[in-house]
Amino acid sequence: MRGWDDLYPLPVPPSWVPGAAVGILSLHFIQKLLFPYFWADVRYLLKVLTYGMRVEMYRLQGRVVTVLDKFVKLAEKQPHKPFLIYEGTVHTYRDVDQRSNRIAQVFLKHEALEKGDTVALLMGNEPDFIYVWFGLAKLGCVVAFLNFNVRLRSLLHCVSSCGPKILVVGADMLGTLEEILPDLQRDVSVWIVTKDCTFPSVHTLLDKIEAASEDPVPVNRCSANNLKSSVLYIFTSGTTGLPKAAVISHMQVLKAAAGLWAFGATAEDIIYITLPLYHSAASLLGIGGCIELGATCVLRKKFSASQFWSDCKKYNVTVIQYIGELCRYLCNQPVKEGEKNHKVRLAIGNGVRMDVWKEFLDRFGAIKICEFYGATEGNICFMNHTGKIGSVGRTNFFYKLFFPFDLIKYDFQKDEPIRNKHGWCEKVKKGEAGLLISKVNTKNPFFGYVGNKRHTEKKLLCDVFKKGDVYFNTGDLMIQDQENFLYFWDRIGDTFRWKGENVATTEVSDVLLMLDFIQEANVYGVSVPHCEGKAGMASLTLKQNASLDLEHMYKQVVTYLPSYACPLFLRVQEKMEMTGTFKQQKFKLMDEGFNPSTIADPLYFLDNSKKAYVLLTREVHEMILSGKIKL
């Protein structure tokens, strides 16, 4: 009897097949060994190219599609899907669309707003922030987000610098409005998000919304003719001086809104936003990202470390946004049972330290940390698509082809890039810290700051590697390792970061110099163990025959500065140290820190529990280092 194999003999593969299989396996192992991130890089680049091609297709079809256009389409497509959840109340896509239409109709009726006019927004995290923002955007207005922590002189500066026709103020910001109202320009119309008002010549919004129509405003009001046209002004402290209004184009909003999608978020995700909406992270990446996905966001008035995971469980949150400080605050909370019992799968943000990153994962479970790097006004962005702990992103030949950047040598004493004998800047070697600069071209433009040509030009480096080239100066020092991962190292110049905010030293100095007993003030940041960023410290010299008035000093800083900008440490010197180029010496003072055991000058500490500056003794210093005194 013939066997099965005789009846149906198995085909014999050609002689080259085993060799080919061995070759493929060998190539696979070589790729894993020599190019371990090859496929991850390919997947990421394909996502970047896919999004870019989608935008380019719209352009070729003669269409300019903005994030607002996408939202309006989603309100038609999925009207009943929750877009926003705030304090337990659900606001659907249709709800937000219709209420923002009402707000647009109110301003259309009561104000002579033209397309392209600027309206400033001073509001906290609440649904009305989004309603007003979208309503004004539907009128084709440029909306300026004001930082609600900024007060008095700095706030007046912000308002005047963006030149708004209208200032819209939230109900919980009326105290701040009262402080600036007497000095506000008379041509700025003020509206408050309440039903009644006691301020003279101030308009109310809520009472007028109810009577307004839900009909959309004419399409020509909000349609964009160019993706490079301005749509927002977002304030950043930059590298020096008072806050500056960064010009944000439709294209920048589209790029930022694609961030959640690029990291793997989907329409089924629920995003938790606790960062302030005046930040580009919350407004563009968070709210814009939800629109790009067609997802739902949970908005909280203010970040709460104690309520964070409770909210995540209550609302089935799957994606969270963070800054480095936020993760540390969560790790500093007392350990609770069931901390890993949540649905969060992605954490997207920037500025988390390596040790906090590891602790966060160990404590709260298998959450993918999606670290990225980007400046509000910048033209370069990095995304850590591989999950490498501590890195802000990864680069390669193809990425640099589309987004050219370099790390150049920097003179820390002269506070400027190093140029060789031919006048060109020099690139650092891998593993060395260098100033991150990004090439400015038609594909990667820098839009600058509104009404401030000098500061715009100051952020540009010209003739860097050849005559005529132009680069954006990020003001950040980075390190690129042998595997092409990038790591944030520090900031340069007159800015440091504390509590997730940029602190401009010149602004703090100006406030201190308003005191009649201060001769000179040199403000800088100092490192504090177990704290993100750098804490503010001011070295002071007193006027002749004057004495240090600590009570007056405390009142001055808490009145005129945001809480994160108030100097935590004071150092009183006989003579201010200067550099060879007659600039205030910061680097030596930064290195010396705030240790009373090694510094002979009198030192003081801002004790928030006592609401006063107190003498910084060795005992107090030890309590700060050990974490017994919380900063």
XYZ file of C-alpha atoms in Angstrom:
631
model
C 0.000 0.000 0.000
C 1.394 3.331 -0.989
C 2.007 5.872 1.753
C 0.542 9.341 1.900
C 3.936 10.844 1.138
C 4.139 8.735 -2.005
C 0.738 9.937 -3.166
C 1.345 13.574 -2.275
C 5.084 14.120 -2.038
C 6.131 17.266 -0.135
C 7.697 19.885 -2.383
C 11.419 20.248 -1.913
C 12.347 23.915 -1.460
C 14.988 25.327 -3.762
C 18.525 25.055 -2.461
C 18.784 28.818 -1.954
C 15.875 29.046 0.542
C 17.738 27.791 3.664
C 20.575 30.159 2.881
C 18.151 33.055 2.456
C 16.438 32.225 5.779
C 19.794 32.147 7.563
C 20.690 35.463 5.924
C 17.420 37.104 7.015
C 17.874 35.856 10.575
C 21.464 37.098 10.559
C 20.364 40.510 9.327
C 17.697 40.596 12.036
C 20.254 39.872 14.777
C 22.726 42.384 13.303
C 19.961 45.009 13.210
C 19.045 44.262 16.844
C 22.684 44.480 17.852
C 23.860 47.490 15.856
C 20.602 49.355 15.152
C 18.262 48.442 18.046
C 15.951 51.417 17.480
C 15.691 51.123 13.684
C 12.052 50.024 13.472
C 10.938 52.369 16.260
C 12.558 55.242 14.339
C 10.872 54.129 11.108
C 7.433 53.953 12.742
C 7.861 57.407 14.276
C 9.113 58.976 11.040
C 6.226 57.428 9.105
C 3.796 59.049 11.549
C 5.479 62.437 11.136
C 5.483 62.105 7.345
C 1.866 60.875 7.254
C 0.651 63.917 9.168
C 2.754 66.282 7.068
C 1.435 64.738 3.845
C -2.146 65.061 5.093
C -1.681 68.798 5.695
C 0.081 69.146 2.321
C -2.814 67.382 0.556
C -5.238 69.911 2.031
C -3.009 72.711 0.729
C -2.823 71.226 -2.763
C -6.614 70.956 -2.797
C -6.804 74.664 -1.969
C -8.128 73.973 1.530
C -6.778 75.360 4.786
C -8.021 73.092 7.570
C -7.438 74.359 11.110
C -7.978 72.693 14.487
C -11.148 74.794 14.899
C -12.446 73.475 11.559
C -11.847 69.932 12.795
C -13.756 70.655 16.012
C -16.789 72.002 14.129
C -16.812 68.876 11.921
C -16.632 66.640 15.008
C -19.560 68.522 16.574
C -21.591 67.509 13.504
C -20.232 63.953 13.337
C -20.381 63.033 17.064
C -22.587 65.694 18.710
C -23.442 63.670 21.817
C -19.938 62.456 22.627
C -18.456 64.091 25.765
C -15.780 66.600 24.794
C -15.207 68.081 28.238
C -15.891 66.828 31.755
C -15.529 69.428 34.504
C -16.385 68.854 38.167
C -18.666 65.968 37.176
C -20.587 67.911 34.507
C -20.405 66.607 30.945
C -20.122 69.066 28.052
C -20.656 67.341 24.696
C -19.118 68.375 21.391
C -22.470 69.943 20.434
C -22.721 71.789 23.786
C -19.304 73.390 23.343
C -19.983 74.233 19.701
C -23.362 75.860 20.422
C -22.232 77.822 23.489
C -19.138 79.109 21.693
C -21.489 80.191 18.861
C -23.511 82.177 21.401
C -20.369 83.903 22.669
C -19.322 84.722 19.103
C -22.780 86.225 18.490
C -22.552 88.357 21.669
C -19.250 89.924 20.633
C -20.452 90.281 17.047
C -23.430 92.308 18.296
C -21.839 94.369 21.089
C -18.269 94.948 19.870
C -16.884 96.196 16.571
C -14.482 93.281 16.286
C -12.843 92.694 12.937
C -11.111 89.598 11.680
C -7.538 89.599 12.986
C -8.248 91.751 16.064
C -6.680 90.654 19.342
C -8.660 89.705 22.446
C -6.840 88.951 25.728
C -8.128 86.210 28.018
C -7.473 86.259 31.787
C -9.216 83.138 33.067
C -8.528 80.035 35.108
C -9.213 76.422 34.170
C -12.952 76.235 33.552
C -15.267 75.398 30.636
C -15.892 79.098 29.941
C -12.191 79.489 29.068
C -12.732 77.078 26.165
C -16.121 78.533 25.220
C -14.729 82.081 25.023
C -11.545 80.936 23.238
C -13.498 79.020 20.588
C -16.136 81.746 20.250
C -13.527 84.412 19.563
C -11.665 82.082 17.191
C -14.909 81.695 15.226
C -14.829 85.470 14.719
C -11.308 85.212 13.332
C -9.769 86.925 16.364
C -6.273 86.317 17.680
C -6.666 85.216 21.306
C -3.938 86.111 23.828
C -3.726 83.770 26.844
C -2.689 85.706 29.956
C -0.936 83.937 32.845
C -3.258 84.416 35.845
C -0.288 84.199 38.242
C 1.158 87.421 36.826
C -0.034 90.593 38.549
C 0.091 94.385 38.577
C 2.931 95.912 36.537
C 3.839 92.651 34.763
C 0.205 91.972 33.879
C -0.271 95.497 32.540
C 2.845 94.977 30.437
C 1.397 91.734 29.024
C -1.905 93.403 28.145
C -0.291 96.402 26.455
C 2.275 94.296 24.565
C -0.345 92.271 22.697
C -2.540 95.322 21.964
C -6.002 93.831 22.543
C -9.297 95.510 21.723
C -10.992 93.501 24.478
C -9.916 91.956 27.780
C -12.104 89.062 28.981
C -11.742 88.266 32.695
C -12.985 85.175 34.527
C -15.239 85.441 37.578
C -12.468 84.262 39.903
C -10.013 86.876 38.570
C -11.953 89.986 39.605
C -9.466 90.784 42.382
C -6.632 90.819 39.846
C -8.741 92.994 37.524
C -9.405 95.469 40.336
C -5.630 95.893 40.807
C -4.959 96.835 37.180
C -8.228 98.539 36.179
C -7.163 102.105 37.124
C -4.021 101.823 34.969
C -5.503 99.878 32.046
C -5.501 101.601 28.665
C -8.804 103.371 28.080
C -9.184 101.906 24.583
C -9.361 98.349 25.954
C -12.949 97.191 26.451
C -13.266 94.980 29.557
C -15.707 92.067 29.811
C -16.176 89.815 32.826
C -17.700 86.329 32.801
C -20.489 87.128 35.280
C -24.139 88.211 35.150
C -23.689 91.485 37.047
C -20.883 93.892 37.808
C -19.949 96.698 40.230
C -16.993 98.011 38.216
C -17.675 101.136 36.142
C -17.560 100.783 32.343
C -17.106 96.995 32.525
C -19.387 94.709 30.503
C -20.904 91.404 31.643
C -21.019 88.299 29.465
C -23.158 85.599 31.097
C -26.393 87.592 31.054
C -26.014 88.243 27.325
C -25.171 84.650 26.375
C -28.603 83.288 27.307
C -30.356 85.648 24.875
C -27.855 85.096 22.058
C -28.424 82.915 19.010
C -26.773 79.497 18.639
C -26.413 80.030 14.889
C -22.864 79.868 13.519
C -21.275 83.161 12.535
C -20.502 83.690 8.820
C -17.881 81.208 7.651
C -15.695 83.930 6.153
C -15.081 85.306 9.665
C -13.177 82.264 10.927
C -11.804 80.752 7.712
C -8.015 80.909 7.530
C -6.347 81.849 4.245
C -2.888 80.732 5.345
C -1.662 78.229 7.942
C 1.128 80.650 8.798
C -1.303 83.368 9.917
C -1.491 84.160 13.645
C -4.195 82.572 15.761
C -2.878 82.826 19.348
C -0.453 84.767 21.512
C 0.960 82.683 24.339
C 3.177 84.402 26.867
C 6.597 83.061 27.693
C 9.309 84.553 29.876
C 11.881 83.544 27.250
C 15.472 84.171 28.239
C 15.313 87.711 29.622
C 13.003 90.364 30.969
C 9.252 90.594 31.300
C 6.918 88.024 29.679
C 6.784 88.157 25.886
C 3.857 87.218 23.663
C 4.946 84.403 21.348
C 3.131 84.423 18.010
C 1.404 81.066 17.426
C 0.266 80.218 13.898
C -2.394 77.767 12.721
C 0.421 75.455 11.596
C 1.980 75.420 15.088
C -1.400 74.597 16.622
C -1.841 71.708 14.158
C 1.620 70.332 14.944
C 1.083 70.549 18.709
C -2.391 68.999 18.434
C -0.866 65.971 16.693
C 1.320 65.212 19.721
C -1.117 62.903 21.530
C -1.806 61.016 18.285
C 1.933 60.662 17.574
C 2.447 59.044 21.000
C -0.332 56.524 20.345
C -3.464 58.078 21.870
C -6.792 57.287 20.177
C -10.388 58.553 20.005
C -11.341 56.138 22.815
C -8.904 57.731 25.266
C -9.882 60.037 28.115
C -7.262 62.738 28.731
C -6.796 64.324 32.175
C -5.712 67.997 32.083
C -4.621 69.643 35.330
C -2.067 72.069 33.851
C -3.196 75.702 33.366
C -4.866 76.353 30.031
C -2.761 79.454 29.396
C 0.156 77.015 28.904
C 0.639 75.643 25.413
C 0.959 72.140 26.927
C -2.624 72.197 28.210
C -4.280 74.276 25.478
C -2.519 73.070 22.321
C -1.292 69.582 23.186
C -4.172 68.832 25.595
C -7.336 70.473 24.228
C -6.014 70.576 20.656
C -4.911 66.954 20.965
C -8.405 65.897 22.061
C -9.843 67.557 18.964
C -7.293 65.900 16.684
C -8.329 62.514 18.112
C -12.018 63.216 18.618
C -11.490 62.161 22.241
C -12.717 63.311 25.669
C -10.826 65.435 28.181
C -11.317 65.797 31.909
C -10.427 69.337 33.023
C -9.534 70.200 36.607
C -9.536 73.706 38.074
C -6.167 73.193 39.722
C -3.758 70.305 40.125
C -4.228 68.333 43.352
C -1.716 65.621 44.234
C -4.045 64.101 46.834
C -7.017 63.883 44.437
C -5.107 63.006 41.260
C -5.515 59.223 41.215
C -9.032 59.427 42.648
C -10.022 61.543 39.648
C -8.279 59.140 37.263
C -10.300 56.227 38.676
C -13.551 58.196 38.845
C -13.438 59.317 35.216
C -11.645 56.228 33.756
C -8.734 58.402 32.629
C -6.318 56.695 30.225
C -3.921 59.544 29.333
C -2.431 62.128 31.708
C -0.381 65.255 31.078
C 2.498 66.234 33.329
C 5.434 68.476 33.975
C 8.376 67.207 36.006
C 7.159 68.833 39.196
C 3.757 67.160 38.908
C 5.296 63.676 38.868
C 7.453 64.496 41.884
C 4.442 65.801 43.810
C 2.617 62.531 43.126
C 5.616 60.490 44.268
C 5.844 62.567 47.461
C 2.277 61.669 48.465
C 1.821 59.074 51.237
C 1.616 55.550 49.818
C -1.950 54.278 49.511
C -3.341 50.831 48.862
C -4.365 50.143 45.269
C -2.304 52.934 43.659
C -1.851 50.806 40.540
C -5.585 50.189 40.190
C -6.253 52.664 37.388
C -6.582 52.688 33.597
C -3.853 55.252 32.830
C -1.616 53.934 30.053
C 0.132 57.067 28.743
C 1.743 60.012 30.571
C 2.716 62.817 28.178
C 4.802 65.816 29.172
C 8.282 67.138 29.822
C 10.803 67.895 32.527
C 10.685 64.725 34.630
C 13.963 63.759 36.289
C 15.408 60.294 35.749
C 15.071 59.260 39.403
C 11.464 60.509 39.582
C 10.712 58.744 36.283
C 11.853 55.401 37.719
C 10.057 55.917 41.032
C 6.859 56.921 39.230
C 6.841 53.715 37.181
C 7.694 51.497 40.160
C 4.948 53.002 42.261
C 2.087 53.649 39.851
C 2.429 50.799 37.385
C 3.143 50.130 33.726
C 2.459 53.616 32.365
C 4.311 54.607 29.207
C 6.121 57.884 29.907
C 6.067 59.975 26.716
C 8.637 62.700 27.310
C 9.006 65.463 24.726
C 10.895 68.713 24.275
C 9.632 71.920 22.717
C 9.487 75.644 23.359
C 6.219 77.560 22.931
C 7.713 79.883 20.328
C 10.299 77.417 19.004
C 10.551 75.673 15.633
C 11.999 72.378 16.887
C 10.474 69.485 18.815
C 11.781 66.143 20.058
C 9.647 63.199 21.141
C 10.902 60.238 23.134
C 9.123 57.581 21.076
C 11.223 54.698 22.462
C 10.608 55.273 26.190
C 14.310 55.641 27.038
C 14.366 56.807 30.668
C 15.721 60.348 31.102
C 15.790 61.267 27.414
C 13.703 64.037 25.822
C 13.870 62.396 22.423
C 15.943 60.784 19.757
C 17.334 61.972 16.466
C 18.730 60.393 13.305
C 19.791 61.294 9.792
C 16.237 61.455 8.421
C 14.889 63.541 11.302
C 17.682 66.110 10.884
C 16.898 66.170 7.172
C 13.379 67.478 7.876
C 14.147 69.397 11.095
C 17.789 70.570 10.934
C 19.354 71.405 14.302
C 22.753 71.381 15.992
C 24.366 71.548 19.422
C 27.103 74.203 19.498
C 29.853 75.144 21.935
C 28.890 77.790 24.491
C 30.971 80.158 26.653
C 29.330 80.134 30.082
C 31.339 83.085 31.372
C 30.693 85.380 28.411
C 27.163 83.977 28.083
C 27.411 83.584 24.300
C 28.196 80.922 21.668
C 31.875 80.244 21.004
C 33.105 81.227 17.539
C 36.379 80.102 16.000
C 38.991 82.329 14.374
C 36.921 82.366 11.167
C 33.849 83.598 13.056
C 31.864 80.357 12.753
C 30.207 78.458 15.588
C 31.507 74.984 16.415
C 29.547 71.814 17.055
C 30.110 69.877 20.273
C 31.097 66.220 20.316
C 28.636 63.545 21.365
C 28.432 63.404 25.149
C 29.226 67.123 25.554
C 26.713 69.796 26.532
C 25.938 72.273 23.787
C 23.469 75.027 22.991
C 20.537 73.699 20.975
C 19.916 75.749 17.839
C 17.386 75.016 15.099
C 17.617 76.170 11.498
C 15.003 78.720 10.415
C 13.596 78.139 6.932
C 10.268 78.166 5.096
C 9.342 74.707 6.440
C 10.415 75.514 9.996
C 9.784 79.248 10.492
C 10.178 81.294 13.666
C 7.273 83.713 14.089
C 8.800 85.701 16.952
C 7.076 87.903 19.513
C 4.232 90.296 18.859
C 5.208 93.963 18.822
C 8.758 93.238 19.936
C 11.159 93.191 17.011
C 14.214 93.538 19.265
C 13.396 90.423 21.279
C 12.528 88.512 18.102
C 15.914 89.334 16.574
C 17.648 88.500 19.853
C 16.419 84.893 19.606
C 18.075 84.436 16.215
C 21.693 83.495 15.545
C 23.010 84.578 12.148
C 26.042 83.438 10.161
C 26.387 80.343 12.331
C 28.156 77.887 10.005
C 28.112 79.914 6.802
C 27.242 83.381 5.572
C 23.514 84.062 5.614
C 22.251 81.080 7.589
C 19.813 81.752 10.441
C 19.116 79.601 13.508
C 16.640 79.834 16.384
C 18.425 80.013 19.742
C 16.446 77.819 22.156
C 18.437 78.979 25.181
C 18.676 75.334 26.265
C 21.773 73.214 26.738
C 21.433 69.613 25.569
C 23.586 66.491 25.370
C 23.436 63.931 22.551
C 24.777 60.493 23.480
C 26.378 57.845 21.276
C 22.968 56.302 20.501
C 21.615 59.710 19.389
C 19.352 60.149 22.411
C 19.023 63.760 23.565
C 19.026 64.893 27.193
C 18.129 68.286 28.628
C 21.077 69.687 30.605
C 20.258 73.256 31.673
C 19.032 76.704 30.620
C 21.341 79.576 29.805
C 21.152 83.293 30.430
C 18.781 85.015 32.766
C 16.083 82.392 33.148
C 15.648 79.365 35.364
C 12.752 76.994 35.866
C 10.880 76.484 39.146
C 7.491 74.881 39.901
C 7.082 74.175 36.204
C 7.387 77.882 35.295
C 10.144 79.955 33.709
C 11.404 82.667 36.043
C 12.967 85.714 34.377
C 15.684 87.009 36.714
C 15.516 90.544 35.358
C 11.822 90.810 36.249
C 12.528 89.683 39.836
C 15.480 92.087 40.078
C 13.317 95.001 38.920
C 10.781 94.281 41.673
C 13.506 94.089 44.335
C 15.106 97.334 43.152
C 11.830 99.166 43.765
C 12.680 98.939 47.490
C 14.389 102.112 48.700
C 17.042 100.248 50.733
C 18.298 97.988 47.906
C 21.291 99.182 45.866
C 21.809 96.158 43.609
C 19.998 92.862 43.122
C 21.463 89.819 41.362
C 18.907 87.032 40.914
C 19.776 83.458 39.945
C 18.639 79.861 40.472
C 20.194 77.366 42.876
C 19.808 73.610 42.953
C 17.966 72.059 45.904
C 18.174 68.289 46.502
C 15.040 66.323 45.515
C 13.494 69.371 43.774
C 12.856 69.890 40.070
C 14.384 72.979 38.489
C 16.123 75.653 40.526
C 14.925 77.739 43.451
C 15.192 81.513 43.224
C 17.954 83.263 45.170
C 18.815 86.967 45.264
C 22.188 88.427 46.166
C 21.679 91.980 47.453
C 23.732 95.025 48.311
C 22.202 97.751 50.490
C 22.281 101.490 49.970
C 24.616 103.481 52.165
C 23.360 103.826 55.757
C 20.343 101.615 54.949
C 19.337 98.413 56.735
C 17.574 95.320 55.453
C 13.829 95.494 56.127
C 12.722 91.858 55.901
C 9.059 92.621 56.567
C 8.941 95.146 53.730
C 10.914 92.735 51.532
C 8.341 89.955 52.055
C 5.390 92.251 51.278
C 7.129 93.475 48.126
C 7.783 90.072 46.560
C 4.409 88.485 47.372
C 2.584 91.583 46.074
C 4.431 92.072 42.810
C 5.612 88.584 41.861
C 3.920 85.258 41.091
C 4.466 82.768 43.923
C 6.899 80.677 41.862
C 9.090 83.760 41.152
C 9.492 84.911 44.766
C 13.157 84.406 45.816
C 13.322 81.618 48.402
C 16.796 82.659 49.542
C 18.463 86.033 50.121
C 22.185 86.759 50.438
C 23.360 90.171 51.589
C 26.817 91.145 50.283
C 29.051 94.140 50.939
C 29.965 94.400 47.251
C 28.380 92.871 44.150
C 30.732 90.585 42.220
C 31.082 91.404 38.520
C 32.492 89.559 35.503
C 35.321 90.848 33.345
C 32.755 92.293 30.950
C 31.029 94.212 33.782
C 28.096 91.840 34.083
C 26.834 90.559 37.401
C 28.634 87.353 38.353
C 26.111 84.554 38.606
C 27.985 81.287 38.075
C 30.148 81.518 41.199
C 27.132 82.461 43.320
C 25.129 79.589 41.830
C 27.917 77.150 42.680
C 28.121 78.414 46.276
C 24.389 77.897 46.740
C 22.751 78.675 50.098
C 24.867 76.809 52.633
C 25.413 78.915 55.807
C 28.328 76.661 56.796
C 30.396 77.781 53.802
C 29.029 81.292 53.164
C 30.037 84.099 55.517
C 27.423 86.554 54.196
C 24.058 86.769 56.017
C 21.496 84.395 54.457
C 17.705 84.444 54.746
C 14.952 81.990 53.812
C 11.360 82.638 52.713
C 9.347 80.690 55.294
C 5.827 80.489 53.865
C 4.452 79.030 57.097
C 5.526 82.198 58.935
C 4.865 84.477 55.959
C 8.251 86.088 56.449
C 11.929 85.936 55.575
C 13.830 84.318 58.442
C 17.525 83.850 59.167
C 18.873 80.799 57.337
C 20.648 78.867 60.090
C 22.458 75.548 59.798
C 19.463 73.846 61.378
C 17.045 75.364 58.839
C 19.466 74.461 56.031
C 19.548 70.820 57.195
C 15.741 70.695 57.366
C 15.508 71.980 53.776
C 18.013 69.397 52.529
C 16.256 66.551 54.346
C 12.850 67.593 53.016
C 11.402 68.376 56.441
C 10.768 71.904 55.180
C 8.776 71.724 51.955
C 9.605 74.274 49.262
